mmCIF file with all atom_site columns, C-alpha atoms in Angstrom:
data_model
loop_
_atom_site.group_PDB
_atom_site.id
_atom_site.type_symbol
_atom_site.label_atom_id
_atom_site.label_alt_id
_atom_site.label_comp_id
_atom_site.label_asym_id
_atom_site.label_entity_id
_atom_site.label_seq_id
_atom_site.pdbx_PDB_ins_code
_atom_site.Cartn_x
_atom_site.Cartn_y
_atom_site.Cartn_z
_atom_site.occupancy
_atom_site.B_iso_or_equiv
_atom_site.pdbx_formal_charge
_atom_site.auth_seq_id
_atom_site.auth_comp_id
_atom_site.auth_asym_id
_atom_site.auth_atom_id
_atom_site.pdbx_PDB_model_num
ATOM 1   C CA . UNK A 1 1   ? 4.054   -20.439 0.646   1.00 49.00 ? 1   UNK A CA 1
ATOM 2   C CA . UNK A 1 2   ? 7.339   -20.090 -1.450  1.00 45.00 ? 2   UNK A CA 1
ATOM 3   C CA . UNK A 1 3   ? 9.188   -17.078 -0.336  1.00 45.00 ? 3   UNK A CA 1
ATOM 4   C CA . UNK A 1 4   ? 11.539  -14.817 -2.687  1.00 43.00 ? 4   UNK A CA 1
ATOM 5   C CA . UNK A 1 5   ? 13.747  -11.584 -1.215  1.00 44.00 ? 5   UNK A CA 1
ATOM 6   C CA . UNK A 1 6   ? 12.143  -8.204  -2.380  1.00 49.00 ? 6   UNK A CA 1
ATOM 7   C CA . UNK A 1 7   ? 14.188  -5.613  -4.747  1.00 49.00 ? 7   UNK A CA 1
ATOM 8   C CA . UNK A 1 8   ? 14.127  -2.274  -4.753  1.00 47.00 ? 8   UNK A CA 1
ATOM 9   C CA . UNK A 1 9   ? 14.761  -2.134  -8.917  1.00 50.00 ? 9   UNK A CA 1
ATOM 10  C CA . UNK A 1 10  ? 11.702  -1.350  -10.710 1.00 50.00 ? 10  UNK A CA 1
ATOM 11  C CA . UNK A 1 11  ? 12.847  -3.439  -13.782 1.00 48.00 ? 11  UNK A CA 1
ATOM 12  C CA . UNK A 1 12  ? 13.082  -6.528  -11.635 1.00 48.00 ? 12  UNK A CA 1
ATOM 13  C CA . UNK A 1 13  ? 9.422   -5.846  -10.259 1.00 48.00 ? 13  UNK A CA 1
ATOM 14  C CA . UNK A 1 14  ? 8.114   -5.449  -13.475 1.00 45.00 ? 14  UNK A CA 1
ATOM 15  C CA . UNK A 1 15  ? 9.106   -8.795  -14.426 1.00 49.00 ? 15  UNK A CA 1
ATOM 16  C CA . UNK A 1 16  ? 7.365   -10.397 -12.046 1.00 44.00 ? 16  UNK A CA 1
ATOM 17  C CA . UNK A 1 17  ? 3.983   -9.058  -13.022 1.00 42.00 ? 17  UNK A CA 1
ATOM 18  C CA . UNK A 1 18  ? 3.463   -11.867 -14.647 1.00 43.00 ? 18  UNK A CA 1
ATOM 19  C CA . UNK A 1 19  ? 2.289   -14.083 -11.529 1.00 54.00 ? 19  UNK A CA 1
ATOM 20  C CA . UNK A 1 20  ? -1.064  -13.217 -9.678  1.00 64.00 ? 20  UNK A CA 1
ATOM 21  C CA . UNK A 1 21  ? -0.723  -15.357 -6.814  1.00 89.00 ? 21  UNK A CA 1
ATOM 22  C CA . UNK A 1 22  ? 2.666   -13.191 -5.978  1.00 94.00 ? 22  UNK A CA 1
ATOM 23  C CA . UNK A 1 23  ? 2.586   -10.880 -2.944  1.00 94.00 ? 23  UNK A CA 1
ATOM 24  C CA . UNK A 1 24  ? 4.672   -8.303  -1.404  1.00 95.00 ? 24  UNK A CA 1
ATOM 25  C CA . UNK A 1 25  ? 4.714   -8.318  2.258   1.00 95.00 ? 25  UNK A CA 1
ATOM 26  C CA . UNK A 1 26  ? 5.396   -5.508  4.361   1.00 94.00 ? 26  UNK A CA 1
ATOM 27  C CA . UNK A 1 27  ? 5.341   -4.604  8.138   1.00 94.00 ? 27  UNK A CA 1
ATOM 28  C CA . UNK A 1 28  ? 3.175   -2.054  9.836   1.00 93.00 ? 28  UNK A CA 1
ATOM 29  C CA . UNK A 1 29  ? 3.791   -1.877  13.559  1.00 90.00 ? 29  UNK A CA 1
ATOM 30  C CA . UNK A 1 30  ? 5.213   -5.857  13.349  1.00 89.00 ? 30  UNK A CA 1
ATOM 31  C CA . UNK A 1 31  ? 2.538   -7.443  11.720  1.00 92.00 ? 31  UNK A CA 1
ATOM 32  C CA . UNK A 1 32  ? 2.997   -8.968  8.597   1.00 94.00 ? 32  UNK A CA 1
ATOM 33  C CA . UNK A 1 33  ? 0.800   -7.391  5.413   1.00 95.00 ? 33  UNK A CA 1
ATOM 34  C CA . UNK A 1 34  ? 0.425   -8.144  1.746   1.00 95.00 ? 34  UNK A CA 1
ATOM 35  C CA . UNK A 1 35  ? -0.729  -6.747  -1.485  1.00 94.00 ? 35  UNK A CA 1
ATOM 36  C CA . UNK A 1 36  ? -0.359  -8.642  -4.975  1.00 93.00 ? 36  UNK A CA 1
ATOM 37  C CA . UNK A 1 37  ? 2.355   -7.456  -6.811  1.00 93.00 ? 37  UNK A CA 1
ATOM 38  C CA . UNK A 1 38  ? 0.558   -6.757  -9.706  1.00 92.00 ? 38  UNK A CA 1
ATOM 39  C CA . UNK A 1 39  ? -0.999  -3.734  -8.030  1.00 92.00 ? 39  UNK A CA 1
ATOM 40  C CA . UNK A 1 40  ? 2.798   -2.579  -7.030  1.00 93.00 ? 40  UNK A CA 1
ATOM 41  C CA . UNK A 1 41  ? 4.480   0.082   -9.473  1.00 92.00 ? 41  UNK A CA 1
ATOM 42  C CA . UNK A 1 42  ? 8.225   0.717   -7.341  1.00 93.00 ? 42  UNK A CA 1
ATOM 43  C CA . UNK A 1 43  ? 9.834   0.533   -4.446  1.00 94.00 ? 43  UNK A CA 1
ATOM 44  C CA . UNK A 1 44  ? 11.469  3.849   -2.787  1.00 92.00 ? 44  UNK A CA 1
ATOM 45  C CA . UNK A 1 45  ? 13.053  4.920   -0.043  1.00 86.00 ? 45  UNK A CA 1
ATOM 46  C CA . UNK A 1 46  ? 12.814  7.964   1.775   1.00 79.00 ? 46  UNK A CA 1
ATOM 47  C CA . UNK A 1 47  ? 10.798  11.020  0.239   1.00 85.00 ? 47  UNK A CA 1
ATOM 48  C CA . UNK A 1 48  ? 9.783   14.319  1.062   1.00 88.00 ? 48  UNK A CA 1
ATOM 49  C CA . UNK A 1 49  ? 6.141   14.570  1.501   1.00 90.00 ? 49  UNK A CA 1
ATOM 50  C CA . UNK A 1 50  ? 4.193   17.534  0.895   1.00 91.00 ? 50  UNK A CA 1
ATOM 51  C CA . UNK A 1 51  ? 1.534   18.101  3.520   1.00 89.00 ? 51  UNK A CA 1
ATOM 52  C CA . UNK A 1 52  ? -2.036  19.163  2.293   1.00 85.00 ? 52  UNK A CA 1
ATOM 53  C CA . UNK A 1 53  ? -4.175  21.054  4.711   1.00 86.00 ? 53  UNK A CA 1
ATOM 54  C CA . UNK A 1 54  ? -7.372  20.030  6.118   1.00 83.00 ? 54  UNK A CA 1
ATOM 55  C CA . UNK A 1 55  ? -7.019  15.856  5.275   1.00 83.00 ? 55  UNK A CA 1
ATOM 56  C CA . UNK A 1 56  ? -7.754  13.056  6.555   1.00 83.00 ? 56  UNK A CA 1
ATOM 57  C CA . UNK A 1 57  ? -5.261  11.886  8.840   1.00 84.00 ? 57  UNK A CA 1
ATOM 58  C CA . UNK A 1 58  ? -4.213  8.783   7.201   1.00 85.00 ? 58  UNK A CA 1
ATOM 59  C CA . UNK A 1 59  ? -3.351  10.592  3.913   1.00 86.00 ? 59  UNK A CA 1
ATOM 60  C CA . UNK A 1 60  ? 0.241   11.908  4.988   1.00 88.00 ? 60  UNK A CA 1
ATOM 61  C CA . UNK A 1 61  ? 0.577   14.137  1.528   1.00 88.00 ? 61  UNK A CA 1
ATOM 62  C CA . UNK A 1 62  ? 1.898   14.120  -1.631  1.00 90.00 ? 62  UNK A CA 1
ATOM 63  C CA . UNK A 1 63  ? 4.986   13.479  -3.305  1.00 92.00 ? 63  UNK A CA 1
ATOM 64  C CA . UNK A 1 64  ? 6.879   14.345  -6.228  1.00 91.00 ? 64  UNK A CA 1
ATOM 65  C CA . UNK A 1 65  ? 8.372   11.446  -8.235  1.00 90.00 ? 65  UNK A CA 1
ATOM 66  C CA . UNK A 1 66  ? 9.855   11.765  -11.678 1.00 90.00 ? 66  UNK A CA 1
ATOM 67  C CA . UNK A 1 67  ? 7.304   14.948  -12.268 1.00 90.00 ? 67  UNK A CA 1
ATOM 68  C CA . UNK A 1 68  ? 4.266   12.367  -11.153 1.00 88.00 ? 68  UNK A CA 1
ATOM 69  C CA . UNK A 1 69  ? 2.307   14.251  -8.409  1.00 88.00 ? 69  UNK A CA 1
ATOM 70  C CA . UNK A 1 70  ? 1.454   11.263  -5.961  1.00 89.00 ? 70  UNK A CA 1
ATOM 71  C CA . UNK A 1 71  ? -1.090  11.098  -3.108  1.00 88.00 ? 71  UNK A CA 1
ATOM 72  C CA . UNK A 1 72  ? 0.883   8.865   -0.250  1.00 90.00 ? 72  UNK A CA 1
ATOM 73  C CA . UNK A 1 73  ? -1.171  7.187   2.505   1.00 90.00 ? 73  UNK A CA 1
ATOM 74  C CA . UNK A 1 74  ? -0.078  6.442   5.966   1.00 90.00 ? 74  UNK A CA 1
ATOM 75  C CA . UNK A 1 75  ? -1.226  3.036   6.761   1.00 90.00 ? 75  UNK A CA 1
ATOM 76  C CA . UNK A 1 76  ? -0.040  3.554   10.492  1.00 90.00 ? 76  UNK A CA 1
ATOM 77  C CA . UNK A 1 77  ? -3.014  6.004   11.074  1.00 88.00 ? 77  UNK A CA 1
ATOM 78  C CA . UNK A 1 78  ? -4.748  3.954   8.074   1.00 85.00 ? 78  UNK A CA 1
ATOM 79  C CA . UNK A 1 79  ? -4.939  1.075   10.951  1.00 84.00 ? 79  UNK A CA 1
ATOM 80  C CA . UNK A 1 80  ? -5.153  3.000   13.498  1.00 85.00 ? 80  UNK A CA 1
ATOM 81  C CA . UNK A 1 81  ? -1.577  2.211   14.642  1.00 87.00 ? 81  UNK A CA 1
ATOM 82  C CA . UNK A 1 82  ? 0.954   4.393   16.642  1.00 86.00 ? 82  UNK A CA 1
ATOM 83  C CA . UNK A 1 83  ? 2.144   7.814   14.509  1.00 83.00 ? 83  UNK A CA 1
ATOM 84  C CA . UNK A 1 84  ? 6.096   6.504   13.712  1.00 78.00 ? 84  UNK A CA 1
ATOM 85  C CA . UNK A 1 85  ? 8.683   9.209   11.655  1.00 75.00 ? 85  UNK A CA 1
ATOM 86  C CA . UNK A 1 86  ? 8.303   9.307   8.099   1.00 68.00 ? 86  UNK A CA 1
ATOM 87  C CA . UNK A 1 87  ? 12.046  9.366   7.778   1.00 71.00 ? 87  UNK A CA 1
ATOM 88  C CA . UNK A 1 88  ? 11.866  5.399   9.395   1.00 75.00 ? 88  UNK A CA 1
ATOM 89  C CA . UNK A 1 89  ? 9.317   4.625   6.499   1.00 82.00 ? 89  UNK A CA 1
ATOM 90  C CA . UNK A 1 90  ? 9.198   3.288   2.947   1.00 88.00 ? 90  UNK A CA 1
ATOM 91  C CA . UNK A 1 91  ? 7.292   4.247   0.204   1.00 88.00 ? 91  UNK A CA 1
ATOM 92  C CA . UNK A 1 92  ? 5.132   1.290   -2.322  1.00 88.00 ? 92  UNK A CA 1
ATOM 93  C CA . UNK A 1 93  ? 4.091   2.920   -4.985  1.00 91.00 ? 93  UNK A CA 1
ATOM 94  C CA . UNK A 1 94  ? 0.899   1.172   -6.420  1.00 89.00 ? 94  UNK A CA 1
ATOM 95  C CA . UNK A 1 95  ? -1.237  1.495   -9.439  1.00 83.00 ? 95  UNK A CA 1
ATOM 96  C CA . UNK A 1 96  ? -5.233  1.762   -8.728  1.00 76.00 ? 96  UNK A CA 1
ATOM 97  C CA . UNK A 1 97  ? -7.953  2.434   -11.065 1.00 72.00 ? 97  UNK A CA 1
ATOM 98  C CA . UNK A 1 98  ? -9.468  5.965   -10.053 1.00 67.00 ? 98  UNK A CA 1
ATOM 99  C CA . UNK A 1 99  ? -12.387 6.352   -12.480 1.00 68.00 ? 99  UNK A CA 1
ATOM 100 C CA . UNK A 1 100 ? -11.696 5.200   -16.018 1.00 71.00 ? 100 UNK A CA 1
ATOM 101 C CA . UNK A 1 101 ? -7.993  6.196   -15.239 1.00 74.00 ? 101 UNK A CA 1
ATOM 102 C CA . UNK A 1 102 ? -4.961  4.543   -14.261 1.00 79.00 ? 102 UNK A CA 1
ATOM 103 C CA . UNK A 1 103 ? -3.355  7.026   -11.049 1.00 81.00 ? 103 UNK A CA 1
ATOM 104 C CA . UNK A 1 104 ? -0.605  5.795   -8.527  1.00 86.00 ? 104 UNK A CA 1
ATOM 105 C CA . UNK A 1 105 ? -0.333  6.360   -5.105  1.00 89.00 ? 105 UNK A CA 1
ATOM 106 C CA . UNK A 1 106 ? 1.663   5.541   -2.100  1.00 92.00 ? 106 UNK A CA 1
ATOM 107 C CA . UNK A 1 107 ? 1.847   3.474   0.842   1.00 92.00 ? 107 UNK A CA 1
ATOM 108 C CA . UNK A 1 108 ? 3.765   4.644   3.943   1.00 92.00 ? 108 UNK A CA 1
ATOM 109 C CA . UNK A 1 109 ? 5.246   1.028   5.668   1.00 92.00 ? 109 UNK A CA 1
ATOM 110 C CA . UNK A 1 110 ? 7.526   0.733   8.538   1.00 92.00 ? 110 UNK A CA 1
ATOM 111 C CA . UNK A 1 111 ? 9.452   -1.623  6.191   1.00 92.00 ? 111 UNK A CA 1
ATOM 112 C CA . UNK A 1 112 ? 9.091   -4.431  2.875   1.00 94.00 ? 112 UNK A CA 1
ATOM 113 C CA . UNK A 1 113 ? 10.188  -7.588  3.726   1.00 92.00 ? 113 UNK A CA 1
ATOM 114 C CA . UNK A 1 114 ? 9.859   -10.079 0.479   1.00 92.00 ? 114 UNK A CA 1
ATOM 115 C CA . UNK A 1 115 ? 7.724   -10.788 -2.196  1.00 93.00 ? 115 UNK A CA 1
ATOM 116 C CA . UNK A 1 116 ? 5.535   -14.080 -1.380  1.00 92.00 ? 116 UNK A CA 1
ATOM 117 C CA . UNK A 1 117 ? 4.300   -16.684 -3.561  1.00 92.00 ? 117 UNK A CA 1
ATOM 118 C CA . UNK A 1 118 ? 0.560   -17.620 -1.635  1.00 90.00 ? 118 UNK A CA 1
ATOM 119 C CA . UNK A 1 119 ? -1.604  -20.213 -2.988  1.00 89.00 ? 119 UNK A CA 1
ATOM 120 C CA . UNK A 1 120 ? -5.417  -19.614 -3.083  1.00 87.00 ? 120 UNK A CA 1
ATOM 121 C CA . UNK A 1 121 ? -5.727  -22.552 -1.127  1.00 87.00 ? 121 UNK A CA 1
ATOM 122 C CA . UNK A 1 122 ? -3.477  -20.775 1.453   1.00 88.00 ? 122 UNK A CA 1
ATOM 123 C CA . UNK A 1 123 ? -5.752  -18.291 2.257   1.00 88.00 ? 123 UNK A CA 1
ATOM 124 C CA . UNK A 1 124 ? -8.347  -18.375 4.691   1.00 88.00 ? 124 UNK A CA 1
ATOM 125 C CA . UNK A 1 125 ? -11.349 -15.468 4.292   1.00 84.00 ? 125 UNK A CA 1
ATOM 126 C CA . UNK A 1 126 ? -12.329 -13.681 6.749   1.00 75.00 ? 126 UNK A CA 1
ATOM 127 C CA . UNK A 1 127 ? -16.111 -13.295 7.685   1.00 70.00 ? 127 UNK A CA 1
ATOM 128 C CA . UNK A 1 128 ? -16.000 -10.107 9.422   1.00 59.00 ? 128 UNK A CA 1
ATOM 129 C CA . UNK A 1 129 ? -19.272 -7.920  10.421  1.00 56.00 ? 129 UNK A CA 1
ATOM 130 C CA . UNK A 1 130 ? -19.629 -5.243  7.757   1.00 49.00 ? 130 UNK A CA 1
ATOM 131 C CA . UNK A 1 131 ? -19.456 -2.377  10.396  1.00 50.00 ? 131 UNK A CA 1
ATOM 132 C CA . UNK A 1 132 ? -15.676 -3.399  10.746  1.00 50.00 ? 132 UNK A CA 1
ATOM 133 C CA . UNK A 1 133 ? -13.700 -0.533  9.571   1.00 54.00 ? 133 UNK A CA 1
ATOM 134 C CA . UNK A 1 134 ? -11.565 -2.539  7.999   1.00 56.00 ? 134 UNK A CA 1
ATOM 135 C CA . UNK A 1 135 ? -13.558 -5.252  6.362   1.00 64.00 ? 135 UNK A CA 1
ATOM 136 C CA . UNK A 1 136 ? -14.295 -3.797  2.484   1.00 75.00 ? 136 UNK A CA 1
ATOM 137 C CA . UNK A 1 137 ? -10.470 -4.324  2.179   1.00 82.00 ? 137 UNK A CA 1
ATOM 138 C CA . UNK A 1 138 ? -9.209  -7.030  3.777   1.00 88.00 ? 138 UNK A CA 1
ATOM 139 C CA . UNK A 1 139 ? -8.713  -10.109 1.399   1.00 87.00 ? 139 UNK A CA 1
ATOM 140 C CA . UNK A 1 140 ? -7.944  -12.970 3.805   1.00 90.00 ? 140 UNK A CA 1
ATOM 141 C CA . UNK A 1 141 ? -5.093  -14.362 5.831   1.00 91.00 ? 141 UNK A CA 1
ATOM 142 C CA . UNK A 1 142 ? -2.430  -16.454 4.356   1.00 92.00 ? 142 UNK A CA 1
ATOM 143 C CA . UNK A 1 143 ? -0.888  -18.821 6.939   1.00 87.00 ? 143 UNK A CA 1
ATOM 144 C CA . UNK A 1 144 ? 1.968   -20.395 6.839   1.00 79.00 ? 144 UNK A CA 1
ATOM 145 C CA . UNK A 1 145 ? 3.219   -22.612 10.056  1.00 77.00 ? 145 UNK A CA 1
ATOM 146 C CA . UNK A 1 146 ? 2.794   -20.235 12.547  1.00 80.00 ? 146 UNK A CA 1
ATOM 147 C CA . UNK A 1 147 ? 2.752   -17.197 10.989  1.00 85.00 ? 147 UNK A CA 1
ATOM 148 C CA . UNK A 1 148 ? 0.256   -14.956 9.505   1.00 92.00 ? 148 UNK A CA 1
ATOM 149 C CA . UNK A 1 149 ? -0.008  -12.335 6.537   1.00 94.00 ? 149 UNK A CA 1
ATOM 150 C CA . UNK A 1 150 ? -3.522  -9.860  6.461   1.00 93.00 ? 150 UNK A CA 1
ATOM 151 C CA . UNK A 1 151 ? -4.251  -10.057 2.517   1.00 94.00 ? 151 UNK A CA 1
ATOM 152 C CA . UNK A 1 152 ? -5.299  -6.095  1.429   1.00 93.00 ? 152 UNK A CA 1
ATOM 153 C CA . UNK A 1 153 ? -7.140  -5.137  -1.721  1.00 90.00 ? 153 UNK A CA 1
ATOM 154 C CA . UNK A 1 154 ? -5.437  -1.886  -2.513  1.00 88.00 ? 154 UNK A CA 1
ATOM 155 C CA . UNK A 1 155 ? -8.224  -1.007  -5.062  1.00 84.00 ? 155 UNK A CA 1
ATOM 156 C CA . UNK A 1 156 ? -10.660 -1.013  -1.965  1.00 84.00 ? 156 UNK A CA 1
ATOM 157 C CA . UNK A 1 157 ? -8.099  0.634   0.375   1.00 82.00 ? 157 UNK A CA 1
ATOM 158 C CA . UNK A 1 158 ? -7.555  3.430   -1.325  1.00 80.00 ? 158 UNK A CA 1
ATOM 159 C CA . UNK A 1 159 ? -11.064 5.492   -1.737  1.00 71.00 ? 159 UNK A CA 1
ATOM 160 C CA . UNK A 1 160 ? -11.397 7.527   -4.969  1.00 61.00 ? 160 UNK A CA 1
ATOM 161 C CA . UNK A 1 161 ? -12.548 10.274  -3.453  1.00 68.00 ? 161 UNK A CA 1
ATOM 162 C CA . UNK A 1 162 ? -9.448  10.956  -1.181  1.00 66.00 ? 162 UNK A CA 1
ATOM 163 C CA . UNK A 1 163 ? -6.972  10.190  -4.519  1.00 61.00 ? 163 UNK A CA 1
ATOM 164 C CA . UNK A 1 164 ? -8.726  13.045  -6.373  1.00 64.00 ? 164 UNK A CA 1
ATOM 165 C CA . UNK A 1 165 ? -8.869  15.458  -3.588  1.00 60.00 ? 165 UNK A CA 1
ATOM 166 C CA . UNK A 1 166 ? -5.266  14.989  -2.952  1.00 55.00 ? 166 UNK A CA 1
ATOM 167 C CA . UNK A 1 167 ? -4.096  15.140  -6.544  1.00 57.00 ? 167 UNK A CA 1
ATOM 168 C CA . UNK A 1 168 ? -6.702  18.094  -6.912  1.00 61.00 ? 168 UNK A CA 1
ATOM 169 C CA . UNK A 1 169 ? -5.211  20.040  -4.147  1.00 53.00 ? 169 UNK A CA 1
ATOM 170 C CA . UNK A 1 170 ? -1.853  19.571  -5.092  1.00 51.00 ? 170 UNK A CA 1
ATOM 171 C CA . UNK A 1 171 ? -2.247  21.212  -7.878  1.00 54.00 ? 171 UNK A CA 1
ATOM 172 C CA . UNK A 1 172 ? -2.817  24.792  -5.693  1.00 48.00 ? 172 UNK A CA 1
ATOM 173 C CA . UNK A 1 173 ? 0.381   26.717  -4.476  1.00 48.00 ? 173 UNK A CA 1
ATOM 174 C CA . UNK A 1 174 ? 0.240   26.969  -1.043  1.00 41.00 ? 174 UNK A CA 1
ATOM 175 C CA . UNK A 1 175 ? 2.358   29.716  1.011   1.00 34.00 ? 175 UNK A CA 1
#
């Protein structure tokens, strides 16, 4: 596994769209976690998130960015993980396919660490029982030495359903 420091510069992440074996590795709660970069829009910092009522409690809100209304996800609660201060997060925006449509949403991370260059051969998949919360969207495990990355599948992640009732709701002033 070749490893490359992570930007924060949209233009530079663009460029390397070209590679599907490319991952960007973030932490949640110190483990390692990856998603291919292809699926990943920007990098941004801290954001003011918009609360919608009467959610799920790993959807943390929405957020405003450029005019975009976008649905953010906590993957803290997500996993099941200690609740941590937004304000100590980061936000990957991803692209996912809601529909026939194209929508972005976000992922709340305690941090991004690099973007990751993992072989197929590098993986190992996971068997795990199908009542595992957890096992539609886990890819695999990339090792490397002695440590580990969880492989996610964004698409799977991130249900349809909760995307449009978050970008539905937003869409109604609340007081």
């Amino acid at each position: 596994m070749r490893r490359t420091h992570v930007t924060t510069e949209p233009s530079v992440l663009s460029e390397k769209r070209s590679a599907g074996n490319k991952y960007l590795i973030f932490r949640v709660d110190q483990v390692s976690y990856g998603i291919s970069i292809l699926k990943v829009k920007e990098i941004i910092g801290r954001q003011t998130i918009t609360q919608i009522p009467e959610t799920r409690d790993y959807i943390k809100g929405i957020i405003n960015l450029r005019g975009k209304v976008i649905p953010v996800y906590d993957l803290r609660a997500r996993m099941h993980k200690p609740e941590r201060s937004p304000a100590e997060s980061t936000i990957i925006v991803v692209e996912k396919m809601s529909e026939d449509n194209l929508v972005l949403a976000g992922l709340l991370v305690d941090a991004v660490s690099i973007v990751s260059h993992i072989n197929k051969e590098d993986i190992e998949h996971l068997d795990l029982p199908m009542e595992h919360q957890h096992s539609h969207y886990v890819v695999g495990i990339a090792k490397e030495e002695n440590h580990e990355t969880i492989l996610l599948d964004v698409e799977k992640m991130l249900s349809d359903e909760d995307t449009e009732a978050l970008i539905d709701a937003s869409s109604v002033d609340y007081l």
